[in-house]
Amino acid sequence: MALLEVKHLKTYFDTLKGQYKAVDDVNFDLEYGEALGLVGESGCGKTTCALSIARLLPKEGKIYGGKILLEGTDMVQLSDDQIREKRWKDVSIVFQGAMNALNPVMKVGDQIAEAIMLHEKIKKEDALRRTERLFELVEMPADRIRNYPHEFSGGMKQRAMIAMALACNPKIIIGDEPTTALDVMVQAQILNLLEKLRRELNMGLILITHDLSILGETCDKIAVMYAGKIVEIGMVEDIFERTAHPYTKRLISCFPNISKDKVIPAGIEGIPQNMLEPQPGCSFYPRCHLATDLCKTEVPTSIEVGKKHFSACHRASEVLNGR
Amino acid sequence: MGDDIIVEVKDLKVHFETKKSLATDLFHKDKKPLKAVDGVSFQIRKGEILSLVGESGSGKTTTGKAILQLVKPTGGQVFFHGEEIKSRDKYYMKGFRQKAQMIFQDPYQSVNPRNVVLDIVAEPLDVNGLVKTEEERNERVKIALEQAGMIPAEEFYYRYPYELSGGQRQRVVIASSMIMEPDFIIADEPVSMLDASIRTGILRLMMDLRDRKQLAYLFITHDLSLAWLISDRIAIMYLGKIMEIGEADEIIHRGVHPYTKALTEIMPTPGVNNRGKKRNVLPGETPNPTERINGCKFFSRCYRAQEICKNENPDLCEVSPNHFVACHFAREL
Ligand SMILES: Nc1ncnc2c1ncn2[C@@H]1O[C@H](COP(=O)(O)OP(=O)(O)OP(=O)(O)O)[C@@H](O)[C@H]1O
Ligand SMILES: Nc1ncnc2c1ncn2[C@@H]1O[C@H](COP(=O)(O)OP(=O)(O)OP(=O)(O)O)[C@@H](O)[C@H]1O
Ligand SMILES: [Mg+2]
Ligand SMILES: [Mg+2]
């Protein structure tokens, strides 16, 4: 049994303007110790996916359909009380700029200990001792738990947030742009750390980013999201070397690659579709150079183009063969 | 040859005064200077793009601002078209500010949200009182917007910033800086807020303007691969100093300075080349910029550091034509 199976997940936001189909029929699974990268343009629904899995959606967001099976239990069916019970223990999230969420007038260790005590009935003393161990896990000296946030660098704060996310031994950790605000050197340190943790603790890792270039070296699988849907998913090698969706292909070309020729990429003309008024057909159709009449009218279903490699494109096999 | 140098910076320094704490400030008066820019020199030629790359706080923005005299340099000189900038001459500065422009990172902050596109783009004209008639103003705006790829321009005249996408906003900012027909542009992280897919449009636009108008650019970024992609030369900055400067390919593929090498080694590339490899990260953290460092600024993190590095600050030395490195061991590395 997979650690996590997401099946036909639909999460919509009900707003005054109408219903945003932020996540619209998303499918993927994650094994123990596996790292999945979730990539796509701003607004495509990455964070909404993460919030659905952790059941942390704001009140205007609702899961309208699908299953989120965590070790076989459907999270969608759980009551609020059951969710509260499970949160942190099953899935925890490290957000972009999470480090700024630390309370400036409280010692970092106390903040983490309090968070632990909120979820487990243990004494402050024990919670602090656990915090020290967590700090060692994220490669910080244990005595730093007595520091205030301003005594930490940005990278150290983000480590502390990762320590907090690990506090209740979650089975899955989701990093939502966990390194976006950080310098490259610090980013590399944090990515090393996340990789080490998922290997040592056999956790599932979902790494959300708009920066495709960090996924090749960090993840096992990549899911490419576009306008609320996963348009391509596969092992890292498949995504980069046997690309089967035109959007993925264009997205990869947007990132400079120093081992290849120096060409300014074509970019992707146009803008993502308005999720309030989804058009019939493939959502990438207006921006796709391969689009045909069929693409205009019929939503492509996800087809298996290789082992565990899926593409939702009418012309997937042509793309795969180099178009 | 010499006269196609648009900008020359010589030993530029910007030191900010910092207050350590109220007590030391009151009783000891020993304010530690924060050496944001500490002896930076380079030249930019006509039609050339020089990228300034470095981590947050390394002094990139301050360097840019000091060139335009938006912050007062503590020391050093800036030459524009071979002439030292006369920062006290108001008339001179007015002309200079038209010919040298700065584009900032955040298109959401650098435009006034209550102005429509037409007024945002025309602002430099209005401020300098350069157009007399409405038609002339519209015509200049139209040309600038079209140059920035906003076509048809008229369609955007009366839109507010919130009615534009991020990429379009940045184009408006570029149009506004192009309207004075500058010959030098400092672009401070102009695309880092934008999605990769729209980024390239802005980069193409900048390159295109460079090709057509022979503009000189100082392109500020923390993204080394982006710098490699678009620039002729790259300068690597650390704690207010240039550690290495040279042709883009030279820096990326044959970098010499231990800091440059550390950066290129962890550079993410979109592919599977570095799969499973543990990233070789530098030990420790960047020292506080107020810390007094007599020797090499990179000393505390350098695997190659010796006694001399602790005490003596290395000058840039030429290791191969046009390739300069500030390291005591530059010739051995
Ligand atoms: N609370 C909300 N109310 C209404 N719409 C929302 C809300 N949160 C998100 N959305 C919409 O849902 C869509 C998906 O948003 P989401 O935050 O999941 O995108 P994302 O892929 O994480 O983007 P980014 O890369 O910018 O973080 C967007 O169109 C967004 O405007
Ligand atoms: N007005 C100011 N007063 C005091 N210190 C300043 C001022 N402006 C900048 N600094 C300091 O000078 C140093 C260099 O800042 P600068 O903004 O030039 O860095 P940067 O390389 O542009 O960084 P980033 O990538 O974060 O934009 C930093 O330590 C910063 O805190
Ligand atoms: Mg998000
Ligand atoms: Mg800056």
XYZ file of C-alpha atoms and ligand atoms in Angstrom:
720
model
C 0.000 0.000 0.000
C 1.236 3.435 -0.917
C 1.824 5.950 1.848
C -0.418 8.463 0.137
C -2.852 8.118 -2.715
C -4.634 11.176 -4.036
C -7.509 10.246 -6.308
C -9.650 12.598 -8.364
C -9.146 15.372 -5.857
C -11.303 18.434 -6.492
C -10.860 21.487 -4.322
C -12.816 24.601 -5.206
C -12.986 28.069 -3.704
C -16.419 29.615 -3.423
C -16.082 33.360 -3.789
C -18.396 36.253 -4.587
C -17.129 36.190 -8.152
C -17.864 32.520 -8.528
C -16.219 29.191 -8.049
C -12.455 28.817 -8.578
C -11.592 25.289 -9.543
C -8.155 25.545 -7.988
C -7.576 21.795 -7.932
C -9.578 19.925 -10.510
C -9.224 16.168 -10.631
C -5.707 15.636 -9.350
C -4.215 12.157 -9.049
C -0.889 10.983 -7.709
C 0.649 8.729 -5.134
C 3.640 8.753 -2.870
C 5.615 5.915 -1.326
C 7.473 5.858 1.980
C 10.802 7.642 1.660
C 9.883 9.025 -1.739
C 10.167 12.650 -2.827
C 7.683 14.164 -5.247
C 8.200 17.578 -6.787
C 5.095 19.588 -7.610
C 5.855 22.322 -10.094
C 3.898 24.883 -12.072
C 3.186 28.549 -12.643
C 1.841 30.836 -9.978
C -1.839 30.186 -9.339
C -1.948 26.701 -10.829
C -3.085 25.171 -7.546
C 0.044 23.816 -5.877
C -0.581 25.303 -2.428
C -4.245 24.377 -2.605
C -3.206 20.772 -3.229
C -0.964 20.840 -0.174
C -3.592 22.478 2.013
C -6.153 19.880 0.942
C -3.856 17.005 1.891
C -3.091 18.550 5.282
C -6.751 19.536 5.650
C -5.772 23.128 6.331
C -7.951 24.827 3.726
C -9.378 28.257 4.537
C -13.117 28.283 5.008
C -13.998 29.336 1.469
C -12.093 26.334 0.142
C -13.810 22.987 0.055
C -13.030 19.515 -1.146
C -15.796 18.751 -3.634
C -14.694 15.320 -4.588
C -12.071 12.636 -4.564
C -10.105 10.718 -2.013
C -6.945 11.374 -0.045
C -5.867 7.989 1.200
C -3.190 8.116 3.846
C -2.092 4.570 4.635
C -5.487 3.575 3.330
C -7.574 5.964 5.461
C -9.557 8.518 3.509
C -8.697 11.899 5.018
C -11.589 13.519 3.188
C -14.096 11.538 5.222
C -12.665 12.426 8.627
C -14.508 14.754 10.968
C -12.929 17.992 12.124
C -12.094 16.459 15.495
C -10.441 13.476 13.896
C -8.486 15.815 11.645
C -7.246 17.867 14.563
C -6.138 14.664 16.214
C -4.175 13.600 13.162
C -2.768 16.897 12.010
C 0.994 17.202 12.502
C 1.226 13.509 13.193
C 0.445 12.545 9.630
C 1.177 15.499 7.434
C 2.999 18.701 8.206
C 3.829 21.653 6.028
C 6.763 24.048 5.931
C 5.688 27.200 4.147
C 7.592 29.776 2.169
C 8.809 32.460 4.524
C 7.602 30.297 7.404
C 10.581 31.545 9.349
C 8.920 34.931 9.610
C 6.069 33.314 11.491
C 8.212 32.817 14.588
C 7.198 34.933 17.552
C 10.004 37.477 18.018
C 9.657 37.815 21.793
C 9.701 34.137 22.648
C 12.614 31.727 22.703
C 12.579 29.468 19.653
C 12.747 26.290 21.748
C 9.789 27.362 23.856
C 7.743 27.964 20.747
C 8.440 24.505 19.410
C 7.873 22.881 22.824
C 4.520 24.631 23.100
C 3.510 23.405 19.697
C 4.379 19.863 20.732
C 2.386 20.213 23.944
C -0.592 21.335 21.920
C -0.624 18.015 20.143
C 0.567 15.637 22.804
C 0.041 15.429 26.515
C 3.603 15.744 27.726
C 5.417 17.895 30.255
C 7.200 21.067 29.174
C 10.508 19.569 30.287
C 10.069 16.582 28.015
C 8.888 18.754 25.167
C 12.044 20.843 25.508
C 14.188 17.756 25.530
C 12.464 16.580 22.362
C 13.106 20.009 20.854
C 16.807 19.628 21.547
C 16.817 16.324 19.704
C 14.912 17.892 16.834
C 17.511 20.643 16.606
C 20.231 18.032 16.329
C 18.233 16.347 13.599
C 18.152 19.573 11.597
C 21.867 20.040 12.270
C 21.764 22.855 14.792
C 23.444 22.868 18.196
C 20.911 21.814 20.831
C 21.672 24.788 23.064
C 20.365 27.158 20.402
C 16.832 26.333 21.549
C 17.344 29.054 24.141
C 17.897 31.719 21.467
C 15.369 34.255 20.248
C 14.458 34.340 16.557
C 16.483 37.496 15.889
C 19.615 35.621 16.939
C 19.077 33.253 14.004
C 19.941 33.740 10.357
C 17.232 33.136 7.752
C 18.512 29.640 7.089
C 18.575 28.791 10.804
C 15.014 30.014 11.226
C 13.907 27.835 8.350
C 15.707 24.886 10.002
C 13.819 25.620 13.204
C 10.557 25.579 11.262
C 11.518 22.222 9.778
C 12.294 20.990 13.301
C 8.830 22.123 14.340
C 7.270 20.337 11.382
C 9.057 17.142 12.436
C 7.972 17.438 16.058
C 5.250 14.800 15.961
C 7.001 12.379 13.599
C 4.869 13.036 10.549
C 4.704 10.478 7.798
C 4.660 13.144 5.138
C 6.347 16.503 5.084
C 5.300 19.079 2.511
C 7.660 21.935 1.716
C 5.724 24.739 0.021
C 8.488 26.818 -1.574
C 10.610 26.153 1.529
C 13.705 27.755 0.050
C 12.322 30.450 -2.208
C 13.262 33.426 -0.056
C 16.695 32.055 0.763
C 20.120 32.514 -0.790
C 21.399 29.748 -3.057
C 23.939 28.490 -0.549
C 21.337 28.341 2.222
C 18.863 26.809 -0.198
C 21.346 24.045 -0.945
C 21.821 23.421 2.778
C 18.073 23.162 3.383
C 17.567 20.854 0.392
C 20.388 18.616 1.633
C 18.686 18.527 4.993
C 15.243 17.641 3.607
C 16.790 14.888 1.538
C 18.669 13.485 4.506
C 15.540 13.544 6.641
C 13.319 11.737 4.212
C 15.948 9.041 3.746
C 16.701 8.606 7.439
C 13.131 8.857 8.672
C 11.594 7.147 5.636
C 9.148 10.002 5.271
C 7.297 11.017 2.150
C 8.380 14.420 0.895
C 6.352 16.691 -1.346
C 8.385 19.618 -2.559
C 6.352 22.444 -4.056
C 8.151 24.992 -6.166
C 7.939 27.069 -9.298
C 11.660 26.461 -9.786
C 11.915 23.336 -11.877
C 15.694 23.382 -11.756
C 15.912 22.308 -8.117
C 13.685 19.271 -8.613
C 15.969 17.235 -10.856
C 18.517 16.788 -8.139
C 16.142 16.537 -5.189
C 13.155 14.412 -6.165
C 12.318 10.955 -7.434
C 9.139 11.959 -9.206
C 7.833 15.201 -10.673
C 4.238 16.266 -11.166
C 3.712 19.214 -13.482
C 0.597 21.173 -12.730
C -1.270 23.518 -15.030
C -4.550 25.304 -14.288
C -5.645 22.977 -11.512
C -4.633 19.740 -13.201
C -1.555 17.543 -13.249
C -0.691 17.527 -16.939
C 2.320 15.254 -16.668
C 3.744 13.039 -13.965
C 6.624 10.627 -14.003
C 10.043 9.773 -12.694
C 12.508 12.663 -12.839
C 14.367 11.090 -15.780
C 11.143 10.681 -17.729
C 10.063 14.256 -17.159
C 13.376 15.726 -18.263
C 14.478 13.252 -20.905
C 11.284 11.727 -22.230
C 9.019 14.724 -21.878
C 5.508 13.953 -23.045
C 3.565 17.202 -22.572
C 4.092 20.439 -24.510
C 3.714 22.528 -21.357
C 6.430 20.578 -19.542
C 8.660 20.920 -22.565
C 8.226 24.682 -22.690
C 8.616 24.985 -18.933
C 11.922 23.105 -18.932
C 13.213 25.345 -21.715
C 12.480 28.415 -19.576
C 15.311 27.515 -17.199
C 18.861 28.244 -18.305
C 21.025 25.172 -18.511
C 24.747 25.828 -18.364
C 25.578 22.430 -19.780
C 23.680 23.244 -22.956
C 23.836 25.954 -25.592
C 23.198 29.517 -24.603
C 19.840 30.432 -26.096
C 17.309 32.793 -24.661
C 14.292 30.549 -24.251
C 11.091 31.206 -26.129
C 9.100 31.382 -22.918
C 5.407 30.632 -22.932
C 3.252 33.234 -24.612
C -0.118 34.102 -23.166
C -1.498 33.621 -19.713
C -3.035 30.662 -17.912
C -6.747 30.301 -18.354
C -9.148 32.061 -16.089
C -10.168 29.464 -13.560
C -13.518 31.171 -13.053
C -14.529 30.469 -16.616
C -12.749 27.317 -17.699
C -12.939 26.833 -21.469
C -13.939 23.525 -22.957
C -11.087 21.389 -24.180
C -7.511 21.308 -22.968
C -6.702 24.179 -20.618
C -3.285 24.657 -22.233
C -4.817 24.846 -25.703
C -4.600 28.659 -26.170
C -0.855 28.642 -25.469
C 0.063 25.404 -27.184
C 1.931 25.341 -30.480
C 0.711 21.828 -31.207
C -2.976 22.462 -30.594
C -5.525 20.998 -33.011
C -9.313 21.267 -33.251
C -9.645 18.240 -31.014
C -7.727 20.043 -28.250
C -10.176 22.908 -28.452
C -13.187 20.773 -27.726
C -12.087 17.755 -25.748
C -10.313 17.602 -22.417
C -7.426 15.162 -22.811
C -7.383 12.284 -20.359
C -4.180 11.221 -18.710
C -2.613 8.366 -20.638
C 0.302 6.164 -19.685
C 3.116 6.904 -22.109
C 5.741 4.868 -20.285
C 6.140 2.999 -17.039
C 4.507 5.145 -14.346
C 4.715 8.085 -16.744
C 1.464 9.860 -17.584
C 0.648 12.765 -19.855
C -2.679 14.508 -20.370
C -2.208 15.557 -23.984
C -3.926 14.456 -27.173
C -0.571 14.507 -28.914
C 1.495 13.022 -26.081
C 3.159 10.348 -28.183
C 4.275 12.910 -30.759
C 5.716 15.128 -28.031
C 7.466 12.117 -26.599
C 8.967 11.441 -29.997
C 10.478 14.846 -30.201
C 7.889 17.282 -31.508
C 38.474 51.789 -27.831
C 38.522 53.726 -24.612
C 35.681 56.000 -25.540
C 33.037 53.303 -25.805
C 33.199 52.830 -22.055
C 29.880 54.147 -20.791
C 30.357 53.664 -17.086
C 33.460 53.278 -15.022
C 33.483 52.695 -11.289
C 36.726 53.096 -9.377
C 37.177 51.879 -5.824
C 33.573 52.685 -4.957
C 32.747 52.573 -1.256
C 29.502 52.976 0.604
C 29.725 52.691 4.363
C 26.579 53.089 6.412
C 26.707 54.181 9.978
C 25.066 51.742 12.316
C 24.021 52.124 15.864
C 25.099 49.063 17.753
C 22.858 49.790 20.674
C 21.688 52.887 22.424
C 24.199 52.411 25.245
C 27.299 52.107 23.082
C 25.980 54.911 20.958
C 25.605 57.252 23.892
C 28.708 56.411 25.834
C 31.306 55.191 23.438
C 30.364 56.888 20.238
C 32.117 54.125 18.387
C 29.695 53.444 15.638
C 30.750 50.468 13.585
C 30.480 51.211 9.906
C 28.541 48.743 7.807
C 30.673 48.384 4.713
C 27.944 47.654 2.201
C 30.221 48.402 -0.746
C 33.901 48.264 0.015
C 36.133 49.097 -2.910
C 34.354 48.047 -6.069
C 35.777 48.744 -9.541
C 34.523 47.840 -13.010
C 33.761 49.221 -16.439
C 30.779 48.713 -18.693
C 31.036 49.284 -22.419
C 28.484 50.385 -24.918
C 26.154 47.508 -25.730
C 27.522 45.388 -22.911
C 25.664 43.565 -20.166
C 27.590 43.129 -16.929
C 25.900 41.009 -14.277
C 26.519 41.621 -10.625
C 25.866 38.391 -8.747
C 25.955 37.786 -5.029
C 23.944 36.699 -2.035
C 21.484 38.858 -0.179
C 23.240 41.736 1.560
C 26.404 41.507 -0.531
C 25.928 45.097 -1.687
C 24.508 44.744 -5.200
C 21.660 47.223 -4.898
C 23.794 49.666 -2.957
C 26.404 49.561 -5.726
C 23.709 50.358 -8.283
C 22.277 53.172 -6.217
C 25.687 54.638 -5.537
C 26.455 54.762 -9.261
C 23.310 56.814 -9.789
C 24.090 58.832 -6.655
C 20.845 57.684 -5.071
C 22.977 56.918 -2.040
C 26.035 58.969 -1.356
C 29.278 57.074 -1.938
C 31.698 57.172 0.984
C 34.613 56.973 -1.391
C 35.702 56.260 -4.920
C 34.704 57.660 -8.261
C 32.066 57.072 -10.901
C 32.685 58.127 -14.496
C 29.965 58.455 -17.102
C 31.086 58.757 -20.706
C 34.591 59.341 -19.411
C 33.600 62.249 -17.222
C 33.410 62.074 -13.438
C 29.865 62.507 -12.203
C 29.345 65.966 -10.794
C 26.958 65.049 -8.045
C 26.724 68.607 -6.813
C 25.898 70.124 -10.170
C 22.097 70.108 -10.355
C 21.972 70.776 -14.058
C 24.450 67.985 -14.755
C 22.584 65.563 -12.503
C 19.306 66.234 -14.265
C 20.815 65.219 -17.570
C 22.596 62.254 -15.996
C 19.402 60.919 -14.433
C 17.816 60.925 -17.856
C 20.646 59.024 -19.454
C 21.122 56.508 -16.642
C 18.055 54.690 -15.341
C 17.376 52.086 -12.687
C 14.693 49.396 -12.843
C 13.780 47.814 -9.539
C 12.817 44.312 -8.627
C 9.242 44.681 -7.608
C 6.935 45.903 -10.367
C 4.187 46.046 -7.750
C 5.981 48.663 -5.726
C 7.771 50.698 -8.328
C 4.604 51.936 -9.976
C 1.986 54.139 -8.393
C -1.156 52.001 -8.165
C -3.392 55.043 -8.611
C -1.910 56.069 -11.947
C -2.905 54.667 -15.309
C -0.268 53.252 -17.649
C -0.175 56.402 -19.789
C 0.775 58.562 -16.822
C 3.204 56.047 -15.368
C 5.142 55.832 -18.606
C 4.996 59.587 -19.253
C 6.127 60.495 -15.750
C 9.802 61.089 -16.594
C 8.675 63.388 -19.425
C 6.351 65.298 -17.126
C 8.890 65.602 -14.335
C 11.487 66.982 -16.703
C 9.004 69.136 -18.605
C 10.057 67.639 -21.894
C 6.862 67.634 -23.906
C 4.645 70.529 -24.786
C 1.589 68.959 -26.361
C -0.701 66.097 -25.511
C -0.070 64.543 -28.930
C 3.666 64.587 -28.472
C 3.308 63.033 -25.029
C 1.044 60.274 -26.333
C 3.334 59.634 -29.246
C 6.386 59.201 -27.021
C 4.458 56.901 -24.680
C 3.242 54.883 -27.618
C 6.767 54.372 -28.925
C 8.060 53.420 -25.486
C 5.252 50.936 -24.844
C 5.704 49.377 -28.258
C 9.424 49.048 -27.672
C 8.556 47.247 -24.468
C 6.358 44.828 -26.362
C 3.004 46.232 -25.229
C 1.153 46.158 -28.524
C -1.211 47.744 -29.389
C -0.047 50.390 -26.995
C -3.302 52.357 -26.947
C -5.094 49.408 -25.438
C -3.057 49.781 -22.266
C -3.142 53.585 -21.855
C -5.965 53.753 -19.361
C -5.386 50.582 -17.438
C -4.387 50.606 -13.776
C -1.483 48.439 -12.578
C -3.848 45.959 -10.942
C -5.359 45.316 -14.353
C -2.021 44.110 -15.656
C -0.175 40.856 -15.189
C 3.169 40.857 -13.396
C 5.040 40.621 -16.673
C 3.048 43.488 -18.174
C 3.731 45.638 -15.137
C 7.444 45.080 -15.483
C 7.162 46.013 -19.162
C 5.469 49.249 -18.156
C 8.349 49.961 -15.792
C 10.808 49.300 -18.606
C 8.815 51.488 -20.999
C 8.904 54.273 -18.460
C 12.661 54.039 -18.117
C 13.131 53.793 -21.898
C 11.192 56.947 -22.636
C 14.158 59.151 -21.782
C 16.271 57.166 -24.239
C 18.939 56.318 -21.692
C 22.210 54.719 -22.659
C 22.795 52.992 -19.358
C 20.312 50.912 -17.392
C 20.744 49.334 -14.004
C 18.264 46.483 -13.755
C 17.975 45.318 -10.144
C 16.501 41.804 -10.137
C 14.015 42.798 -12.837
C 12.595 39.307 -13.282
C 12.977 37.615 -9.934
C 9.345 38.219 -8.997
C 8.108 36.756 -12.252
C 7.273 33.217 -13.254
C 9.918 31.557 -15.398
C 7.508 31.432 -18.305
C 7.111 35.223 -18.506
C 10.652 35.976 -17.404
C 12.102 35.189 -20.787
C 9.917 37.787 -22.469
C 11.419 40.529 -20.313
C 14.933 39.203 -20.836
C 14.434 39.112 -24.593
C 13.180 42.656 -24.452
C 16.269 43.809 -22.583
C 18.608 42.008 -24.986
C 16.705 43.360 -27.935
C 17.030 46.931 -26.676
C 20.682 46.350 -26.095
C 21.135 45.131 -29.662
C 19.108 47.888 -31.260
C 20.189 50.829 -29.126
C 23.566 49.680 -27.902
C 22.475 50.192 -24.311
C 24.858 49.299 -21.519
C 23.374 47.299 -18.653
C 24.309 46.537 -15.105
C 22.155 43.514 -14.415
C 21.791 42.721 -10.730
C 20.765 39.217 -9.791
C 21.351 36.480 -7.280
C 20.746 33.873 -9.975
C 24.021 32.782 -11.486
C 22.486 30.757 -14.300
C 20.422 33.730 -15.384
C 23.533 35.893 -15.330
C 25.306 33.355 -17.503
C 22.425 33.338 -19.945
C 22.154 37.019 -20.614
C 25.400 38.749 -19.798
C 28.717 39.298 -21.504
C 30.603 39.460 -18.247
C 29.844 38.485 -14.653
C 31.122 40.008 -11.416
C 30.816 37.871 -8.283
C 30.278 39.916 -5.148
C 30.675 38.901 -1.509
C 30.387 41.227 1.478
C 30.825 44.410 -0.516
C 33.720 43.247 -2.656
C 34.124 41.808 -6.108
C 35.753 38.404 -5.744
C 35.999 37.590 -9.415
C 35.063 39.228 -12.687
C 35.327 38.002 -16.249
C 33.518 36.705 -19.316
C 30.312 34.859 -18.436
C 31.435 31.473 -19.759
C 34.829 31.867 -18.154
C 33.283 32.514 -14.727
C 30.801 29.658 -14.984
C 33.037 27.025 -16.533
C 36.496 28.113 -15.478
C 35.881 30.091 -12.307
C 38.935 30.410 -10.085
C 37.910 31.962 -6.780
C 36.894 29.417 -4.123
C 33.646 31.357 -3.609
C 32.814 31.343 -7.322
C 33.545 27.635 -7.452
C 31.341 26.957 -4.456
C 28.524 28.827 -6.180
C 28.870 27.135 -9.546
C 29.082 23.741 -7.905
C 25.686 24.017 -6.226
C 24.030 25.753 -9.136
C 20.797 23.920 -9.873
C 20.307 22.888 -13.489
C 17.046 21.716 -15.017
C 17.967 18.127 -15.708
C 19.176 14.969 -14.074
C 22.922 15.644 -14.124
C 23.245 16.152 -10.396
C 20.826 13.454 -9.411
C 21.393 12.109 -5.923
C 24.644 14.010 -5.522
C 24.988 15.672 -2.164
C 25.415 19.383 -2.617
C 28.795 20.591 -1.533
C 27.815 23.509 0.642
C 30.128 26.055 2.192
C 30.727 25.648 5.902
C 29.468 28.293 8.288
C 27.560 31.436 7.499
C 28.289 34.802 5.985
C 29.784 37.088 8.645
C 27.816 40.064 9.814
C 28.553 42.991 7.511
C 29.513 45.187 10.465
C 32.212 42.737 11.484
C 35.668 44.149 10.997
C 37.570 42.063 8.503
C 41.137 43.067 7.751
C 42.037 40.261 5.430
C 40.050 38.544 2.730
C 36.294 38.826 3.278
C 35.878 35.182 2.360
C 38.501 33.996 4.836
C 36.135 32.448 7.391
C 34.547 30.102 4.852
C 37.427 29.303 2.570
C 38.946 25.829 2.462
C 42.160 27.284 1.053
C 42.645 30.010 3.674
C 46.127 30.622 5.064
C 47.586 33.052 7.538
C 48.049 35.719 4.872
C 44.325 35.628 4.003
C 43.467 36.558 7.549
C 45.610 39.646 7.559
C 45.856 40.891 4.021
C 43.091 41.760 1.670
C 43.878 40.403 -1.809
C 43.587 42.724 -4.798
C 41.995 41.678 -8.055
C 44.680 40.191 -10.279
C 44.417 39.183 -13.899
C 44.687 35.403 -14.269
C 43.926 35.333 -17.985
C 42.942 38.137 -20.369
C 40.000 40.078 -18.896
C 39.569 37.606 -16.068
C 40.342 39.008 -12.621
C 40.358 37.202 -9.291
C 40.782 38.566 -5.777
C 42.558 35.710 -4.051
C 46.086 35.342 -2.738
C 46.252 31.960 -4.444
C 44.570 32.972 -7.688
C 47.480 31.805 -9.791
C 47.725 28.420 -8.108
C 44.055 27.497 -8.153
N -8.706 31.741 -0.270
C -8.931 31.768 -1.599
N -10.065 32.252 -2.112
C -10.296 32.267 -3.430
N -9.440 31.815 -4.337
C -8.279 31.320 -3.909
C -7.959 31.278 -2.521
N -6.729 30.741 -2.392
C -6.293 30.484 -3.639
N -7.234 30.823 -4.555
C -7.131 30.659 -6.006
O -6.871 29.316 -6.302
C -5.931 29.199 -7.353
C -4.757 28.342 -6.926
O -4.028 29.018 -5.889
P -2.768 28.372 -5.183
O -2.401 29.264 -4.066
O -3.045 26.953 -4.884
O -1.684 28.463 -6.348
P -0.130 28.119 -6.306
O 0.102 27.174 -7.421
O 0.285 27.722 -4.939
O 0.509 29.532 -6.713
P 1.847 30.267 -6.193
O 2.960 29.672 -6.992
O 1.601 31.691 -6.587
O 1.952 30.053 -4.722
C -5.544 30.608 -7.742
O -6.274 30.978 -8.877
C -5.951 31.434 -6.555
O -6.319 32.732 -6.954
N 20.209 52.717 3.971
C 20.907 51.771 4.596
N 21.332 51.954 5.880
C 22.040 51.007 6.514
N 22.406 49.837 5.968
C 22.022 49.591 4.693
C 21.257 50.539 3.947
N 21.027 50.017 2.711
C 21.611 48.813 2.698
N 22.226 48.550 3.896
C 22.992 47.347 4.226
O 24.018 47.236 3.271
C 24.251 45.872 2.936
C 24.106 45.693 1.436
O 22.754 45.882 1.094
P 22.210 45.764 -0.402
O 20.772 46.102 -0.387
O 23.092 46.535 -1.305
O 22.405 44.227 -0.708
P 21.967 43.377 -1.962
O 23.182 42.673 -2.432
O 21.238 44.229 -2.931
O 20.998 42.314 -1.304
P 19.607 41.693 -1.816
O 19.987 40.550 -2.724
O 18.970 41.196 -0.561
O 18.832 42.766 -2.509
C 23.267 45.057 3.752
O 23.925 44.574 4.892
C 22.193 46.051 4.109
O 21.588 45.704 5.322
Mg 1.577 28.612 -3.510
Mg 19.233 44.204 -3.645
